[in-house]
Coordinates of C-alpha atoms in Angstrom, one line a residue:
M825 CA 0.0 0.0 0.0
V826 CA 1.2 3.5 -0.8
S827 CA 0.4 6.4 1.5
F828 CA 0.6 9.9 0.0
H829 CA 0.8 12.5 2.8
S830 CA 2.9 10.3 5.1
M831 CA 5.7 10.1 2.5
K832 CA 6.0 13.7 1.5
K833 CA 9.4 15.4 2.0
T834 CA 11.7 17.8 0.2
P835 CA 14.6 16.2 -1.6
L836 CA 18.0 17.9 -1.9
F837 CA 19.5 18.6 -5.3
S838 CA 23.0 19.6 -6.0
L839 CA 23.6 23.0 -7.7
L840 CA 24.9 21.2 -10.7
I841 CA 21.8 19.1 -11.2
L842 CA 19.6 22.2 -10.6
A843 CA 21.4 24.2 -13.3
A844 CA 21.3 21.4 -15.8
L845 CA 17.6 20.7 -15.3
L846 CA 16.6 24.3 -15.4
A847 CA 18.6 24.8 -18.6
G848 CA 16.7 22.0 -20.2
C849 CA 13.4 23.7 -19.5
I850 CA 14.2 27.0 -21.2
R851 CA 13.1 27.5 -24.8
T852 CA 14.4 30.5 -26.7
A853 CA 14.5 31.6 -30.3
T854 CA 15.6 34.6 -32.4
P855 CA 12.9 35.0 -35.1
T856 CA 12.3 37.9 -37.4
S857 CA 8.9 36.5 -38.1
P858 CA 6.8 33.6 -36.7
S859 CA 6.9 30.3 -38.4
Q860 CA 3.6 28.9 -37.1
P861 CA 1.6 31.6 -35.4
T862 CA -1.4 30.9 -33.1
E863 CA -3.0 34.0 -34.5
T864 CA -2.5 36.3 -37.5
V865 CA 0.9 38.0 -37.2
L866 CA 0.8 41.7 -36.7
P867 CA 4.1 43.5 -37.7
P868 CA 5.3 46.4 -35.6
V869 CA 3.6 49.6 -36.4
A870 CA 4.8 53.2 -36.3
T871 CA 4.5 55.0 -32.9
S872 CA 5.5 58.3 -31.5
G873 CA 6.7 56.5 -28.4
P874 CA 5.2 55.2 -25.1
E875 CA 3.2 57.4 -22.9
S876 CA 5.3 56.5 -19.9
T877 CA 9.0 56.3 -19.4
P878 CA 11.2 53.8 -17.4
T879 CA 11.2 54.2 -13.7
A880 CA 14.2 55.9 -12.3
E881 CA 16.6 54.0 -10.1
P882 CA 15.3 54.2 -6.5
E883 CA 17.4 55.4 -3.6
P884 CA 19.1 52.5 -1.7
T885 CA 17.1 51.1 1.1
A886 CA 17.5 48.4 3.6
T887 CA 17.1 44.8 2.2
P888 CA 13.6 43.6 3.2
D889 CA 13.3 40.4 5.3
F890 CA 13.0 37.3 3.2
I891 CA 9.5 35.8 3.6
P892 CA 9.6 32.1 4.2
Y893 CA 7.7 29.6 2.1
E894 CA 4.0 29.4 3.2
V895 CA 1.2 28.6 0.8
P896 CA -2.4 29.9 1.1
D897 CA -4.4 27.4 3.1
W898 CA -7.6 28.4 1.3
F899 CA -6.3 26.6 -1.8
E900 CA -5.1 23.4 -0.2
N901 CA -7.2 20.6 -1.7
G902 CA -9.4 23.2 -3.4
V903 CA -11.4 23.1 -6.6
M904 CA -10.7 25.6 -9.4
Y905 CA -12.8 26.5 -12.5
E906 CA -11.0 27.8 -15.5
I907 CA -12.9 30.4 -17.6
Y908 CA -12.0 31.8 -21.1
V909 CA -13.8 35.2 -20.8
R910 CA -14.4 35.6 -24.5
S911 CA -16.2 32.3 -24.7
F912 CA -18.1 32.0 -21.4
A913 CA -21.1 34.3 -21.2
D914 CA -22.1 37.3 -23.4
S915 CA -24.2 39.8 -21.5
D916 CA -24.6 42.5 -24.1
G917 CA -25.4 40.5 -27.3
D918 CA -22.2 41.4 -29.2
G919 CA -21.2 37.8 -29.5
I920 CA -18.2 38.1 -27.1
G921 CA -18.2 36.9 -23.5
D922 CA -17.6 39.5 -20.9
F923 CA -17.2 40.2 -17.1
N924 CA -20.9 41.0 -16.7
G925 CA -21.8 37.7 -18.3
I926 CA -19.6 35.9 -15.8
T927 CA -21.3 37.8 -13.0
A928 CA -24.7 36.8 -14.3
K929 CA -23.7 33.2 -14.2
L930 CA -22.5 33.1 -10.6
D931 CA -25.3 30.8 -9.6
Y932 CA -24.2 28.3 -12.2
I933 CA -20.5 28.6 -11.2
E934 CA -21.5 28.2 -7.5
S935 CA -23.5 25.0 -8.4
L936 CA -20.2 23.4 -9.4
H937 CA -18.9 23.6 -5.8
V938 CA -15.7 25.5 -6.7
D939 CA -13.5 27.5 -4.4
V940 CA -11.7 29.6 -6.9
V941 CA -12.1 30.8 -10.5
W942 CA -9.2 31.3 -12.9
L943 CA -9.7 33.8 -15.7
M944 CA -7.6 33.5 -18.8
P945 CA -6.0 36.8 -19.9
V946 CA -8.2 39.8 -19.2
H947 CA -5.8 42.5 -20.6
P948 CA -6.0 44.5 -23.8
S949 CA -4.5 42.5 -26.7
P950 CA -4.6 42.4 -30.5
S951 CA -5.4 38.6 -30.5
V952 CA -8.3 36.5 -29.4
H953 CA -6.2 34.4 -27.0
G954 CA -4.9 37.4 -25.1
Y955 CA -1.5 36.2 -24.2
D956 CA 0.1 39.0 -26.2
V957 CA -0.6 41.9 -23.7
T958 CA -0.5 45.5 -24.8
D959 CA -1.3 47.0 -21.3
F960 CA -0.7 45.2 -18.1
F961 CA -2.7 47.7 -16.1
D962 CA -6.1 47.5 -17.8
V963 CA -8.8 45.2 -19.1
H964 CA -9.7 44.2 -22.6
P965 CA -12.5 46.6 -23.9
D966 CA -14.3 43.6 -25.4
Y967 CA -14.8 42.3 -21.9
G968 CA -16.1 45.4 -20.2
T969 CA -14.6 48.2 -18.0
M970 CA -12.5 48.2 -14.9
D971 CA -15.6 48.9 -12.9
D972 CA -17.2 45.8 -14.4
F973 CA -14.2 43.8 -13.4
R974 CA -14.2 45.2 -9.9
N975 CA -17.9 44.4 -9.5
M976 CA -17.4 40.8 -10.8
V977 CA -14.5 40.2 -8.3
A978 CA -16.6 41.7 -5.4
E979 CA -19.6 39.5 -6.3
F980 CA -17.4 36.4 -6.3
H981 CA -15.9 37.3 -2.9
A982 CA -19.5 37.8 -1.6
R983 CA -20.0 34.1 -2.3
D984 CA -16.6 33.1 -0.8
I985 CA -15.2 32.3 -4.2
R986 CA -11.7 33.5 -4.9
V987 CA -10.5 34.9 -8.3
I988 CA -7.1 34.6 -9.9
I989 CA -6.1 35.9 -13.3
D990 CA -3.5 34.9 -15.9
F991 CA -0.3 36.8 -15.5
V992 CA 2.1 36.8 -18.5
S993 CA 5.6 37.4 -17.2
S994 CA 7.5 35.8 -20.1
H995 CA 6.7 38.2 -22.9
A996 CA 4.5 41.1 -24.2
S997 CA 2.8 41.9 -27.5
N998 CA 4.8 43.3 -30.3
Q999 CA 2.1 46.0 -30.2
H1000 CA 3.0 47.0 -26.7
P1001 CA 4.2 50.6 -26.7
F1002 CA 7.5 49.8 -25.0
F1003 CA 8.4 47.3 -27.6
Q1004 CA 7.1 49.6 -30.4
D1005 CA 9.5 52.3 -29.1
A1006 CA 12.5 49.9 -28.9
Y1007 CA 12.0 48.0 -32.2
G1008 CA 14.5 49.3 -34.7
S1009 CA 15.6 52.0 -32.2
P1010 CA 18.8 51.0 -30.3
D1011 CA 18.7 54.4 -28.6
S1012 CA 15.3 53.8 -27.1
A1013 CA 14.8 54.0 -23.3
Y1014 CA 13.4 50.5 -23.7
D1015 CA 16.3 49.0 -25.6
D1016 CA 17.2 46.7 -22.7
W1017 CA 13.7 45.7 -21.9
F1018 CA 13.5 43.0 -24.6
R1019 CA 15.9 40.3 -25.9
F1020 CA 17.1 41.8 -29.1
T1021 CA 19.7 39.8 -30.9
N1022 CA 21.1 42.3 -33.4
E1023 CA 22.4 45.8 -33.0
E1024 CA 19.6 47.3 -35.1
N1025 CA 16.9 45.9 -32.7
T1026 CA 15.1 44.3 -35.6
Q1027 CA 15.7 40.7 -34.5
Y1028 CA 14.6 39.3 -31.1
E1029 CA 13.7 36.3 -29.1
G1030 CA 10.0 35.4 -29.2
F1031 CA 8.0 32.9 -27.2
A1032 CA 7.5 29.8 -29.4
N1033 CA 9.4 31.4 -32.2
L1034 CA 6.5 34.0 -32.6
G1035 CA 7.4 37.5 -33.7
T1036 CA 4.1 38.7 -32.1
L1037 CA 5.4 37.7 -28.6
P1038 CA 8.8 39.4 -27.9
R1039 CA 10.5 38.1 -24.7
F1040 CA 11.2 40.4 -21.8
N1041 CA 14.8 40.8 -20.5
H1042 CA 14.2 39.5 -17.0
F1043 CA 17.7 40.6 -15.8
N1044 CA 16.8 44.2 -16.2
P1045 CA 15.8 45.8 -12.8
E1046 CA 13.3 48.0 -14.6
V1047 CA 11.5 45.0 -16.0
K1048 CA 11.4 43.4 -12.6
R1049 CA 9.9 46.5 -11.0
F1050 CA 7.4 46.9 -13.8
M1051 CA 6.1 43.3 -13.5
A1052 CA 6.0 43.6 -9.7
D1053 CA 4.0 46.8 -10.0
A1054 CA 1.6 45.2 -12.4
A1055 CA 0.9 42.3 -9.9
L1056 CA 0.4 44.7 -7.0
F1057 CA -2.0 46.7 -9.2
W1058 CA -4.4 43.7 -9.5
L1059 CA -4.1 42.8 -5.8
D1060 CA -5.2 46.4 -4.9
L1061 CA -8.1 47.2 -7.2
D1062 CA -9.4 49.9 -4.9
D1063 CA -5.9 51.6 -4.9
D1064 CA -6.2 52.1 -1.1
G1065 CA -3.1 50.2 0.0
D1066 CA -5.2 47.2 1.0
F1067 CA -3.9 44.4 -1.2
T1068 CA -6.7 42.0 -0.2
D1069 CA -9.5 43.7 -2.0
G1070 CA -8.4 42.8 -5.5
V1071 CA -7.7 39.4 -7.2
D1072 CA -6.6 36.6 -5.0
G1073 CA -3.5 35.6 -7.0
F1074 CA -2.1 34.7 -10.3
R1075 CA -1.7 31.8 -12.7
V1076 CA 1.7 32.6 -14.2
D1077 CA 1.9 31.7 -17.8
N1078 CA 5.0 30.0 -19.3
A1079 CA 6.9 29.9 -16.1
T1080 CA 9.8 27.8 -17.5
F1081 CA 11.4 30.7 -19.3
P1082 CA 12.1 33.6 -16.9
P1083 CA 15.1 32.8 -14.7
K1084 CA 14.6 31.5 -11.3
D1085 CA 16.0 34.6 -9.5
Y1086 CA 13.4 36.7 -11.3
F1087 CA 10.5 34.6 -9.9
V1088 CA 12.1 34.4 -6.4
E1089 CA 12.2 38.2 -6.3
W1090 CA 8.7 38.6 -7.8
R1091 CA 7.3 36.2 -5.3
Q1092 CA 8.7 38.2 -2.5
Q1093 CA 7.1 41.4 -3.8
V1094 CA 3.7 39.7 -4.1
K1095 CA 3.9 38.0 -0.7
R1096 CA 4.9 41.2 1.1
A1097 CA 1.8 42.9 -0.2
N1098 CA -0.5 39.9 0.5
P1099 CA 0.9 36.7 2.0
D1100 CA -2.3 35.0 1.3
A1101 CA -2.2 35.5 -2.5
L1102 CA -1.9 32.4 -4.6
I1103 CA 1.1 32.1 -7.0
L1104 CA 0.4 29.2 -9.4
G1105 CA 2.9 28.3 -12.1
E1106 CA 2.4 26.9 -15.5
V1107 CA 5.4 24.6 -15.7
W1108 CA 4.8 22.3 -18.6
V1109 CA 7.3 19.6 -17.8
E1110 CA 6.6 15.9 -17.7
Q1111 CA 9.4 14.7 -15.4
V1112 CA 8.5 14.6 -11.7
P1113 CA 12.0 15.7 -10.4
V1114 CA 12.1 18.7 -12.7
L1115 CA 8.7 20.0 -11.6
E1116 CA 9.8 19.8 -8.0
L1117 CA 12.4 22.5 -8.7
Y1118 CA 9.8 25.2 -9.1
F1119 CA 8.3 24.8 -5.6
V1120 CA 9.4 26.5 -2.3
D1121 CA 11.0 29.8 -3.4
Q1122 CA 8.9 30.4 -6.6
F1123 CA 5.4 28.9 -6.6
D1124 CA 2.8 27.9 -4.1
A1125 CA 1.1 25.5 -6.6
L1126 CA 1.9 23.8 -9.9
F1127 CA -0.2 22.0 -12.4
N1128 CA 0.4 18.2 -12.3
F1129 CA 1.6 17.8 -15.9
P1130 CA 3.4 14.5 -15.2
M1131 CA 0.1 13.0 -14.0
F1132 CA -1.8 14.7 -16.9
T1133 CA 0.6 13.2 -19.4
L1134 CA 0.3 9.8 -17.9
L1135 CA -3.5 9.8 -17.9
Q1136 CA -4.1 11.5 -21.3
G1137 CA -1.4 9.4 -23.0
S1138 CA -3.1 6.2 -22.0
I1139 CA -6.3 7.0 -23.8
S1140 CA -6.9 5.6 -27.3
L1141 CA -9.8 4.4 -29.6
D1142 CA -10.2 0.9 -30.9
S1143 CA -11.1 0.0 -34.5
A1144 CA -14.8 0.6 -33.7
G1145 CA -14.1 4.0 -32.2
S1146 CA -14.7 2.9 -28.6
P1147 CA -12.4 4.3 -25.9
V1148 CA -9.7 2.2 -24.5
W1149 CA -7.7 3.2 -21.4
N1150 CA -4.3 1.6 -21.7
L1151 CA -3.2 2.5 -18.2
P1152 CA -1.9 -0.2 -15.8
P1153 CA -3.4 1.1 -12.5
T1154 CA -0.1 0.1 -10.8
L1155 CA 1.6 2.8 -12.8
L1156 CA -1.0 5.3 -11.6
S1157 CA -0.2 4.3 -8.0
K1158 CA 3.5 4.6 -8.7
R1159 CA 3.1 8.1 -10.0
V1160 CA 1.2 9.1 -6.9
D1161 CA 3.9 7.5 -4.8
D1162 CA 6.8 9.2 -6.7
Q1163 CA 5.2 12.6 -6.3
A1164 CA 4.7 12.0 -2.6
R1165 CA 8.4 11.5 -2.2
E1166 CA 9.7 14.2 -4.5
Y1167 CA 7.5 17.2 -3.8
P1168 CA 7.7 19.4 -0.7
A1169 CA 4.8 18.9 1.8
E1170 CA 3.9 22.6 1.6
G1171 CA 3.6 22.7 -2.2
I1172 CA 0.2 22.2 -3.9
L1173 CA -0.3 20.0 -6.9
I1174 CA -3.3 20.6 -9.1
Q1175 CA -4.9 17.6 -10.8
F1176 CA -6.6 18.2 -14.1
A1177 CA -8.0 16.3 -17.1
T1178 CA -7.8 19.1 -19.7
N1179 CA -7.2 22.8 -20.1
H1180 CA -7.2 25.5 -22.8
D1181 CA -4.0 24.2 -24.4
T1182 CA -5.1 20.5 -24.7
D1183 CA -7.7 18.6 -26.7
R1184 CA -10.9 18.2 -24.9
L1185 CA -11.8 15.0 -23.1
A1186 CA -15.0 14.4 -25.0
S1187 CA -13.0 14.4 -28.3
M1188 CA -10.4 12.0 -26.9
L1189 CA -13.1 9.6 -25.7
N1190 CA -15.2 10.0 -28.8
G1191 CA -18.2 11.4 -26.9
D1192 CA -18.6 8.4 -24.7
M1193 CA -20.3 10.0 -21.6
G1194 CA -19.7 6.9 -19.5
W1195 CA -16.0 7.2 -19.9
E1196 CA -16.1 10.9 -19.4
K1197 CA -17.8 10.4 -16.0
F1198 CA -15.1 7.7 -15.2
A1199 CA -12.3 10.2 -16.1
A1200 CA -13.9 12.8 -13.9
A1201 CA -14.1 10.4 -10.9
V1202 CA -10.5 9.3 -11.4
T1203 CA -9.1 12.8 -11.5
I1204 CA -11.2 14.2 -8.7
I1205 CA -10.2 11.5 -6.3
L1206 CA -6.5 12.2 -6.7
P1207 CA -4.6 14.0 -3.8
E1208 CA -4.5 17.8 -3.5
S1209 CA -6.3 20.3 -5.6
F1210 CA -8.4 19.9 -8.8
A1211 CA -9.0 22.1 -11.8
L1212 CA -12.0 22.0 -14.2
Y1213 CA -11.9 23.6 -17.6
Y1214 CA -15.1 25.4 -18.6
G1215 CA -17.3 23.2 -20.8
E1216 CA -15.8 19.9 -19.7
E1217 CA -18.7 19.5 -17.3
I1218 CA -21.1 19.3 -20.2
G1219 CA -18.8 17.3 -22.5
M1220 CA -17.9 20.0 -25.0
F1221 CA -15.7 18.8 -27.9
G1222 CA -12.5 20.4 -29.1
V1223 CA -9.3 19.5 -31.0
K1224 CA -6.5 21.9 -32.1
G1225 CA -7.1 23.0 -35.6
G1226 CA -5.0 24.6 -38.4
P1227 CA -4.5 28.2 -39.4
P1228 CA -5.7 30.8 -38.7
H1229 CA -7.7 29.7 -35.7
W1230 CA -5.4 27.0 -34.1
D1231 CA -6.4 26.7 -30.4
S1232 CA -9.7 28.5 -30.8
Y1233 CA -11.2 25.1 -31.6
R1234 CA -10.3 24.1 -28.0
R1235 CA -11.8 27.3 -26.7
E1236 CA -15.2 27.4 -28.4
P1237 CA -18.1 29.3 -26.8
M1238 CA -19.7 27.7 -23.8
D1239 CA -23.0 26.0 -24.9
W1240 CA -25.7 27.4 -22.6
N1241 CA -28.5 26.8 -25.0
A1242 CA -29.4 23.7 -27.0
A1243 CA -29.8 25.8 -30.2
E1244 CA -26.5 27.7 -29.6
I1245 CA -28.5 30.9 -29.7
G1246 CA -30.2 32.8 -26.9
P1247 CA -29.4 34.5 -23.6
F1248 CA -25.7 34.7 -22.7
Q1249 CA -24.6 32.5 -25.7
A1250 CA -21.3 33.8 -27.1
T1251 CA -21.1 33.5 -30.8
W1252 CA -17.7 34.9 -31.7
F1253 CA -16.5 31.6 -33.1
R1254 CA -18.8 30.0 -35.7
E1255 CA -16.5 28.4 -38.1
P1256 CA -18.1 25.7 -40.4
D1257 CA -15.7 23.1 -39.1
R1258 CA -16.2 23.9 -35.4
W1259 CA -16.7 20.9 -33.0
N1260 CA -19.8 21.8 -31.1
R1261 CA -23.2 22.0 -32.8
P1262 CA -26.8 22.9 -32.0
N1263 CA -29.0 20.2 -30.4
D1264 CA -26.1 17.7 -29.9
G1265 CA -26.9 17.0 -26.3
V1266 CA -23.9 19.1 -25.2
S1267 CA -25.4 22.2 -23.5
V1268 CA -26.4 23.3 -20.1
E1269 CA -30.0 23.6 -21.2
E1270 CA -30.1 19.9 -22.4
Q1271 CA -28.4 18.5 -19.3
E1272 CA -29.7 20.8 -16.5
N1273 CA -32.8 18.7 -15.6
D1274 CA -31.4 15.2 -16.3
P1275 CA -30.1 13.8 -13.0
D1276 CA -27.9 11.3 -14.9
S1277 CA -26.3 13.9 -17.2
L1278 CA -22.6 14.6 -17.2
L1279 CA -23.2 18.1 -15.8
N1280 CA -25.1 16.8 -12.8
T1281 CA -22.5 14.0 -12.4
Y1282 CA -19.8 16.6 -12.1
R1283 CA -21.9 18.5 -9.6
R1284 CA -22.4 15.4 -7.5
L1285 CA -18.8 14.4 -7.6
L1286 CA -17.5 17.8 -6.6
E1287 CA -20.2 18.2 -3.9
L1288 CA -19.0 14.9 -2.4
R1289 CA -15.4 16.0 -2.6
Q1290 CA -16.2 19.2 -0.8
S1291 CA -18.4 17.6 1.9
I1292 CA -16.5 14.4 2.7
D1293 CA -13.4 15.4 4.7
A1294 CA -11.7 12.1 4.0
L1295 CA -12.1 12.5 0.3
K1296 CA -11.0 16.1 0.3
N1297 CA -8.2 16.1 2.9
G1298 CA -7.5 12.4 3.8
D1299 CA -4.3 10.5 3.5
F1300 CA -4.2 8.7 0.2
V1301 CA -3.6 4.9 0.1
T1302 CA -3.8 2.5 -2.8
L1303 CA -5.3 -0.9 -1.9
D1304 CA -4.5 -4.3 -3.4
A1305 CA -7.1 -4.9 -6.1
F1306 CA -7.3 -7.9 -8.4
A1307 CA -9.4 -8.5 -11.6
I1308 CA -9.0 -10.3 -14.9
G1309 CA -6.9 -8.1 -17.2
R1310 CA -5.4 -6.3 -14.2
K1311 CA -7.4 -3.1 -15.0
S1312 CA -8.8 -2.7 -11.5
W1313 CA -7.8 0.0 -9.1
A1314 CA -8.8 0.7 -5.5
V1315 CA -7.9 3.6 -3.2
S1316 CA -8.8 4.8 0.3
R1317 CA -8.5 8.2 1.9
T1318 CA -8.7 8.6 5.7
S1319 CA -9.2 11.6 7.9
G1320 CA -9.7 10.9 11.6
D1321 CA -12.4 8.2 11.9
Q1322 CA -13.7 8.7 8.4
T1323 CA -12.5 6.5 5.6
F1324 CA -13.4 6.8 1.9
V1325 CA -12.9 4.0 -0.6
G1326 CA -13.1 4.2 -4.4
I1327 CA -13.0 1.2 -6.7
F1328 CA -12.4 1.5 -10.5
N1329 CA -12.6 -0.7 -13.5
F1330 CA -10.3 0.7 -16.3
G1331 CA -11.2 -2.2 -18.5
P1332 CA -13.6 -2.4 -21.6
E1333 CA -15.8 -5.1 -20.1
S1334 CA -17.4 -6.1 -16.8
V1335 CA -15.1 -7.7 -14.3
E1336 CA -15.2 -9.1 -10.8
V1337 CA -12.9 -7.0 -8.6
T1338 CA -11.4 -8.3 -5.3
V1339 CA -10.1 -5.7 -2.9
D1340 CA -7.8 -7.3 -0.5
G1341 CA -7.9 -6.0 3.1
F1342 CA -11.0 -3.7 2.9
P1343 CA -10.4 -0.9 5.4
F1344 CA -13.7 -0.8 7.3
S1345 CA -16.7 -2.9 8.3
S1346 CA -20.2 -2.1 7.2
E1347 CA -23.5 -4.0 7.1
A1348 CA -24.2 -2.5 3.7
L1349 CA -22.3 -0.3 1.3
V1350 CA -24.0 2.5 -0.5
D1351 CA -22.4 4.0 -3.7
L1352 CA -22.2 7.7 -3.1
I1353 CA -22.4 8.5 -6.8
S1354 CA -25.4 6.3 -7.9
G1355 CA -27.1 5.5 -4.6
D1356 CA -27.0 1.8 -5.3
T1357 CA -26.6 -0.6 -2.4
F1358 CA -24.0 -3.3 -2.3
P1359 CA -23.2 -6.2 0.2
G1360 CA -21.5 -5.2 3.5
S1361 CA -17.8 -5.4 4.2
T1362 CA -15.6 -6.7 7.0
A1363 CA -12.5 -4.7 8.0
G1364 CA -9.3 -6.5 6.9
E1365 CA -11.1 -9.1 4.8
P1366 CA -11.3 -9.3 1.0
Y1367 CA -14.2 -7.5 -0.6
V1368 CA -15.6 -8.7 -4.0
I1369 CA -17.7 -6.5 -6.3
N1370 CA -18.8 -6.7 -9.9
L1371 CA -18.1 -3.5 -12.0
P1372 CA -19.1 -2.8 -15.6
E1373 CA -17.0 -1.3 -18.3
A1374 CA -15.7 2.1 -16.9
G1375 CA -17.3 1.2 -13.7
V1376 CA -16.7 3.2 -10.5
V1377 CA -18.1 3.1 -6.9
W1378 CA -17.4 5.5 -4.0
F1379 CA -18.0 4.3 -0.5
V1380 CA -17.5 6.0 3.0
N1381 CA -17.9 4.5 6.4
E1382 CA -20.8 5.9 8.4

């Protein structure tokens, strides 16, 4: 048996290993134009110069005390909902989702039993994706005003739901006024703000080889101050020196590029303003030891990309188009075990099935709702926090497409209405080859009143996670489970006197599963998900249960 929390500790790495691994995570390029853009490339345009100028060097002051590593307890084992503002809910009928639309859908969001909402980029940007920022101190006019944003955050807080926003530290837009001033102008005050690679400032490093996304020079103190000021601005939306009335933290995009010292310093600035702010890093690496390097002095939480890669990479379709999960459950247990040993006890891992950069689960599983429910149950049961991408709860489809729309196919408008028209329905993306269609069973309207729908299954699973302390916070243990084909998996989570047990059949047919050493006795077991009753159990004895294809049961002792 493998226990998660009891094995957590922080490993020590030599400086040599640290440097080598970090070097392997950094991707740089020196393009003059993008080779495969995610959006239409916009060349630099003429400008009379930025409205502001670089900050003057401050007078020397005493070195602030270093704030020790402590993560926000409000996000430990929390549930997060990711929203693409453009696609979520349109309040004014212009086809584009907006802040007021999100505010109007607060009842729906609250029905998913989430603790925090993560908003993809909210800043002004020439693209639809928003990761090429032109102003780090304002909101995109398509989404509303700063007052709309403030009101939305306040309404979330009134319901005890936190809000974090995407924070793009790696790069800016090539339409940002500072870059416009420096491009082709070596004498610009912003010459050293970006990673130019020739003397004429016409070649530069861009994220993913994209000329639209020029990299910042993170060794420049002025850049460091600028990015720290931007973070503090969003923490203090009322501009009254109280850094707890704004957003509750940041999801830091592309956190593998800026140097470690930059993030160490930036973290200190954020934590001095609000020690309870969440700093969540997007560190897309698949190796467990490498991911560990970004905890402690940089990020409170990291997405569990090693686990995501293991789970998603195990899904395939057979010749009939039926889903097959080629995952030996023992390998899943080993991954949980490895992470228990490698990662620091304080750091938070976030489990997820998909996000805005991946193909959607329904597409990978060919729309098989039974397997979609199974995938939800597997991911939600894993230790620590959980993130849900908007639309996954209703089974939206999405696979990365070709030019010019690329990832927009993974970020199609949320289907509120069966006909894909009507109140709050965003319509900005209506390409003929889009994945989601009217009256396809994939909408809130079509699933709201069906107790067996995917939407209501997600609501039930997340309600159970939030209400059962053992499931949310308990020590994680894998139990010995046996079945023909070795596709069975059983786990328990225990907190105090409460013990939760989950039993899963990863196989494509019904099997008899034997769980050796069942952890508690009960006269009868009731599946928390379906309400079905099963024979009782005896603590320490084998327990035998029949599970269908993609079958799962959740039990808890009374």
